[in-house]
Short mmCIF file of C-alpha atoms and ligand atoms in Angstrom, two decimals:
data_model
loop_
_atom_site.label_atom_id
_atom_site.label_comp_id
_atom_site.label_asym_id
_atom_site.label_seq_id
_atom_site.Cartn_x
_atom_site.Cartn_y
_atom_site.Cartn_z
CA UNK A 17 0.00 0.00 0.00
CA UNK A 18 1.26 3.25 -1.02
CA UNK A 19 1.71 5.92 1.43
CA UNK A 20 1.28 8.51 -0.48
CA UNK A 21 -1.73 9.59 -2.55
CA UNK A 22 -1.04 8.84 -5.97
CA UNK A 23 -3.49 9.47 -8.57
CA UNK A 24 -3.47 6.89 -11.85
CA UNK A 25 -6.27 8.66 -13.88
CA UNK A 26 -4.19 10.44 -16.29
CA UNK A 27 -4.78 7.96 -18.79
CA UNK A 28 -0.90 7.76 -19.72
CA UNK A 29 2.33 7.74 -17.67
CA UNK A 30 3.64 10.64 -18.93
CA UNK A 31 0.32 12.60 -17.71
CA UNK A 32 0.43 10.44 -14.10
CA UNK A 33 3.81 12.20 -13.87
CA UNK A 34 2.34 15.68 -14.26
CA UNK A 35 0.01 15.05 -12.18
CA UNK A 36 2.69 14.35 -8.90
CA UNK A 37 2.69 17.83 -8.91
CA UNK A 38 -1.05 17.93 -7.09
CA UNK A 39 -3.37 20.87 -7.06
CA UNK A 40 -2.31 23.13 -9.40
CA UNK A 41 -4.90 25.44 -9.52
CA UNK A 42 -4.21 26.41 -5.91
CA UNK A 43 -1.34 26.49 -4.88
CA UNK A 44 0.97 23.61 -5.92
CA UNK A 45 1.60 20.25 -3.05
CA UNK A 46 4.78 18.37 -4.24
CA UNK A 47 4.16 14.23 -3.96
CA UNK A 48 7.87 13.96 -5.53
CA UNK A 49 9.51 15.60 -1.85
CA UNK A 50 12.23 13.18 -1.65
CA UNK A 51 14.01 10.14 -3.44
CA UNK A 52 11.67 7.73 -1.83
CA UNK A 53 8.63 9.15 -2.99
CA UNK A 54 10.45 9.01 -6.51
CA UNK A 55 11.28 5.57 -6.46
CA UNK A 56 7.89 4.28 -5.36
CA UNK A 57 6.36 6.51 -8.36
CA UNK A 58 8.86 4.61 -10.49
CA UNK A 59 7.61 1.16 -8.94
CA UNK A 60 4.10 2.05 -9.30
CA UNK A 61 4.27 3.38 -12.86
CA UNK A 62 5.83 0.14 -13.64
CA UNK A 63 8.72 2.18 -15.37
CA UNK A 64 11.45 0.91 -12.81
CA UNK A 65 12.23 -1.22 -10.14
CA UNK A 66 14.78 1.23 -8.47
CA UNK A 67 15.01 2.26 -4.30
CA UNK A 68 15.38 5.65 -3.35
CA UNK A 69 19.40 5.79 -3.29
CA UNK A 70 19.12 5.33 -7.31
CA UNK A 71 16.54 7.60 -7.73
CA UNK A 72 18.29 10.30 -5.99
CA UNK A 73 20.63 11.56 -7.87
CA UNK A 74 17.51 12.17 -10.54
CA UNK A 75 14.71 13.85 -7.87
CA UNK A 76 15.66 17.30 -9.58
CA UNK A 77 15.43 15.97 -13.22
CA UNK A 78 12.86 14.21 -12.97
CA UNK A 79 10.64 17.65 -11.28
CA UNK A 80 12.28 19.73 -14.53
CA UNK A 81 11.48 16.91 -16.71
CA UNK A 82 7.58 16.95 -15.08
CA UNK A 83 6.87 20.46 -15.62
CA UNK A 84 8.64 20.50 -19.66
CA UNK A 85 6.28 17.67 -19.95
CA UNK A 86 3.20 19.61 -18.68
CA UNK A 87 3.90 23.01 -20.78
CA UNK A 88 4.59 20.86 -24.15
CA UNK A 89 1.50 18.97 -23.62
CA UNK A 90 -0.51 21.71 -22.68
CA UNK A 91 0.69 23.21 -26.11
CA UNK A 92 3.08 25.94 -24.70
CA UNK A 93 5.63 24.88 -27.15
CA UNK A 94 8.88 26.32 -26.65
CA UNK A 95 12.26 25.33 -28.35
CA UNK A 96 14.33 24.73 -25.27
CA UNK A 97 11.70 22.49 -23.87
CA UNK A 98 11.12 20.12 -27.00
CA UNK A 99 14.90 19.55 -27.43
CA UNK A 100 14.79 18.63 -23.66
CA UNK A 101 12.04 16.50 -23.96
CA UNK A 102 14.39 14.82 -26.87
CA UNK A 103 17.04 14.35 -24.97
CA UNK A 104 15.02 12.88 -22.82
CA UNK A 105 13.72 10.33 -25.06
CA UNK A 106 16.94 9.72 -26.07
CA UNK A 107 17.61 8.15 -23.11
CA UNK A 108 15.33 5.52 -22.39
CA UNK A 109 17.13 2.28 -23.36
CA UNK A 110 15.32 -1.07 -23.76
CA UNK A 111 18.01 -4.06 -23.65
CA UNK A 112 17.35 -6.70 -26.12
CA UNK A 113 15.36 -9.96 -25.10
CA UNK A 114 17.84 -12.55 -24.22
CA UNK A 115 17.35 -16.25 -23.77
CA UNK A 116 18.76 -18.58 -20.87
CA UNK A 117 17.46 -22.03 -20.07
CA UNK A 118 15.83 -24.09 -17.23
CA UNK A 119 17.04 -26.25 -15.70
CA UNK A 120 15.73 -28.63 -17.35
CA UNK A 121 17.03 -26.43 -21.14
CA UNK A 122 13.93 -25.09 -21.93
CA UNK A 123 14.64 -21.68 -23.33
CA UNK A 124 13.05 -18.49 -21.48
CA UNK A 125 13.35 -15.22 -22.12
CA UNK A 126 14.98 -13.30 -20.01
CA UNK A 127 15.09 -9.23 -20.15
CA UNK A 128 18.22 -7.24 -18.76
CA UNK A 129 17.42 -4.34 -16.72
CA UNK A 130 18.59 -1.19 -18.34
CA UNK A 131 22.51 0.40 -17.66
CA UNK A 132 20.41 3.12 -15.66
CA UNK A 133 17.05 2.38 -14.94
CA UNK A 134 16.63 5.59 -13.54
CA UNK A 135 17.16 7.86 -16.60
CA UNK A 136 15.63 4.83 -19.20
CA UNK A 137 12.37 5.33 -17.00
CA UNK A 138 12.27 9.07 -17.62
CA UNK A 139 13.06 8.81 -20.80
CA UNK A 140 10.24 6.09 -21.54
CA UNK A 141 7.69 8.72 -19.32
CA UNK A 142 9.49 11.44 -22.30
CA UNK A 143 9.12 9.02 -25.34
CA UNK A 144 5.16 8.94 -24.08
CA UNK A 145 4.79 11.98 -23.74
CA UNK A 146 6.33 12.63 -27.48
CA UNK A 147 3.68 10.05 -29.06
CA UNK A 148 0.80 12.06 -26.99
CA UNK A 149 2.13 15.35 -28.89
CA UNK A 150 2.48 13.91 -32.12
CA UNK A 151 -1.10 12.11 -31.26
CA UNK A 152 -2.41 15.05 -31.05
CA UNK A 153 -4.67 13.64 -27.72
CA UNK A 154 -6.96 15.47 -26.14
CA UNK A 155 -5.47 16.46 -23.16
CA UNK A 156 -7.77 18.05 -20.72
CA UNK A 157 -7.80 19.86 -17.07
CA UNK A 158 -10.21 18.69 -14.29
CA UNK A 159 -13.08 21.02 -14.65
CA UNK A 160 -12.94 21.12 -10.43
CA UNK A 161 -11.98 24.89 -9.46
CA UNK A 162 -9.10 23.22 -7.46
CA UNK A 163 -8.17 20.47 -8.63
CA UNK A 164 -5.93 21.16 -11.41
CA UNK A 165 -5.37 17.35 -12.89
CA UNK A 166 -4.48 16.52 -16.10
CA UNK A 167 -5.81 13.65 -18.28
CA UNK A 168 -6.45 11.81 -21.69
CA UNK A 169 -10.13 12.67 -22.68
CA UNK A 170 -10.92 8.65 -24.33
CA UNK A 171 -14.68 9.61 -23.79
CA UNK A 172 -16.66 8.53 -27.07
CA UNK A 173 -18.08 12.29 -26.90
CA UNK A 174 -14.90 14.01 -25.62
CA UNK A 175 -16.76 15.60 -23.34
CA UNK A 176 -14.87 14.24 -20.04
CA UNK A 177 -14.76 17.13 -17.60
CA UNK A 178 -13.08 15.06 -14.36
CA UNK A 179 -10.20 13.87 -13.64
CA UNK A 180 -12.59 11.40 -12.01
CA UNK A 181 -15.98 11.34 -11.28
CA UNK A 182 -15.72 9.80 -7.58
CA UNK A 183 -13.08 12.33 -6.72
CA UNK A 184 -14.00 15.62 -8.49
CA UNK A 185 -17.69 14.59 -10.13
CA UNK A 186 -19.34 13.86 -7.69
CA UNK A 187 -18.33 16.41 -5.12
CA UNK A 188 -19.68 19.72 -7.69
CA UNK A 189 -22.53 17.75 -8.42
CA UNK A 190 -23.13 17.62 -4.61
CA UNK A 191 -22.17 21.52 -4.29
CA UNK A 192 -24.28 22.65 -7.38
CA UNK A 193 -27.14 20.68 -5.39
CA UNK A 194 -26.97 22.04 -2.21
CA UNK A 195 -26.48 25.76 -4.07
CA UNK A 196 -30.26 25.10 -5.89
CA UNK A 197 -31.63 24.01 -2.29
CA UNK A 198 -30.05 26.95 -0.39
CA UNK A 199 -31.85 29.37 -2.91
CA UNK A 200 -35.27 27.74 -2.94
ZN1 ZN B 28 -10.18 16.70 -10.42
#
């Protein structure tokens, strides 16, 4: 169980990452505060299986990283960021597939783990977040006067306004209700 409260409704890693960065709208609250909470991001994304002492030497980059991320998917397109972004992305680094045998010499595969998992996982989180600009995606913000998220609108209508209707939905549909009762 996580300690910390992670949010998975971005609809792509690359987004999830933005959205460490919590309440934007108001006022930012930092989930990335240490190399711990980095690592167990990097766990939980499923982008590397890393503890805090090899995450730390990338807590700084991977923030920076985070907020190029948010401006070039938001459209604020700026030089500097997109050939950061690239470098990025340049440094994700998938090993081949490998094969070893059993025991009893039945081939398995068998994947390496990456020089530096660290930097391969934040350049897989840039690579994604490349293929959502190129996609062209619609990437939306929560509707929620505080809430700030970021996600992939997959909604057949593209008319997704939450980040998630049990978190943000549900709680203006509960405010615009007891607004019509309080003037009535
Ligand atoms: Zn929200």
């Amino acid at each position: 169980m996580a300690k910390r409260d992670w949010i998975w409704d971005g609809g792509r890693p690359s987004v999830d990452l933005v959205n460490t960065l919590r309440d934007r709208k108001t006022g930012h609250r930092e989930l990335l505060d240490d190399a711990d909470a980095l690592a167990e991001w990097l766990r939980l994304a499923e982008l590397a299986d890393v503890g805090a002492a090899q995450a730390e030497p990338y807590l700084d980059a991977a923030r920076d990283l985070r907020e190029v991320i948010d401006r070039v998917t938001r459209g604020d397109l700026a030089e500097a960021d997109v050939t950061a972004l690239n470098a990025w992305a340049a440094r994700q680094h998938r090993p081949p597939v490998q094969v070893r045998l059993t025991e009893r010499r039945e081939p398995v595969a068998h994947v390496p783990a990456p020089d530096d998992p660290v930097a391969s996982a934040l350049g897989a989180a840039a690579v994604d977040a490349i293929t959502l600009l190129l996609e062209s995606s619609a990437l939306r913000i929560c509707a929620s006067e505080t809430c700030g998220l970021r996600f992939v609108d997959r909604s057949p209508a593209r008319n997704r306004q939450w980040c998630s209707m049990a978190r943000c939905g549900n709680r203006a549909k509960a405010r615009q209700h007891y607004a019509r009762h309080k003037t009535t």
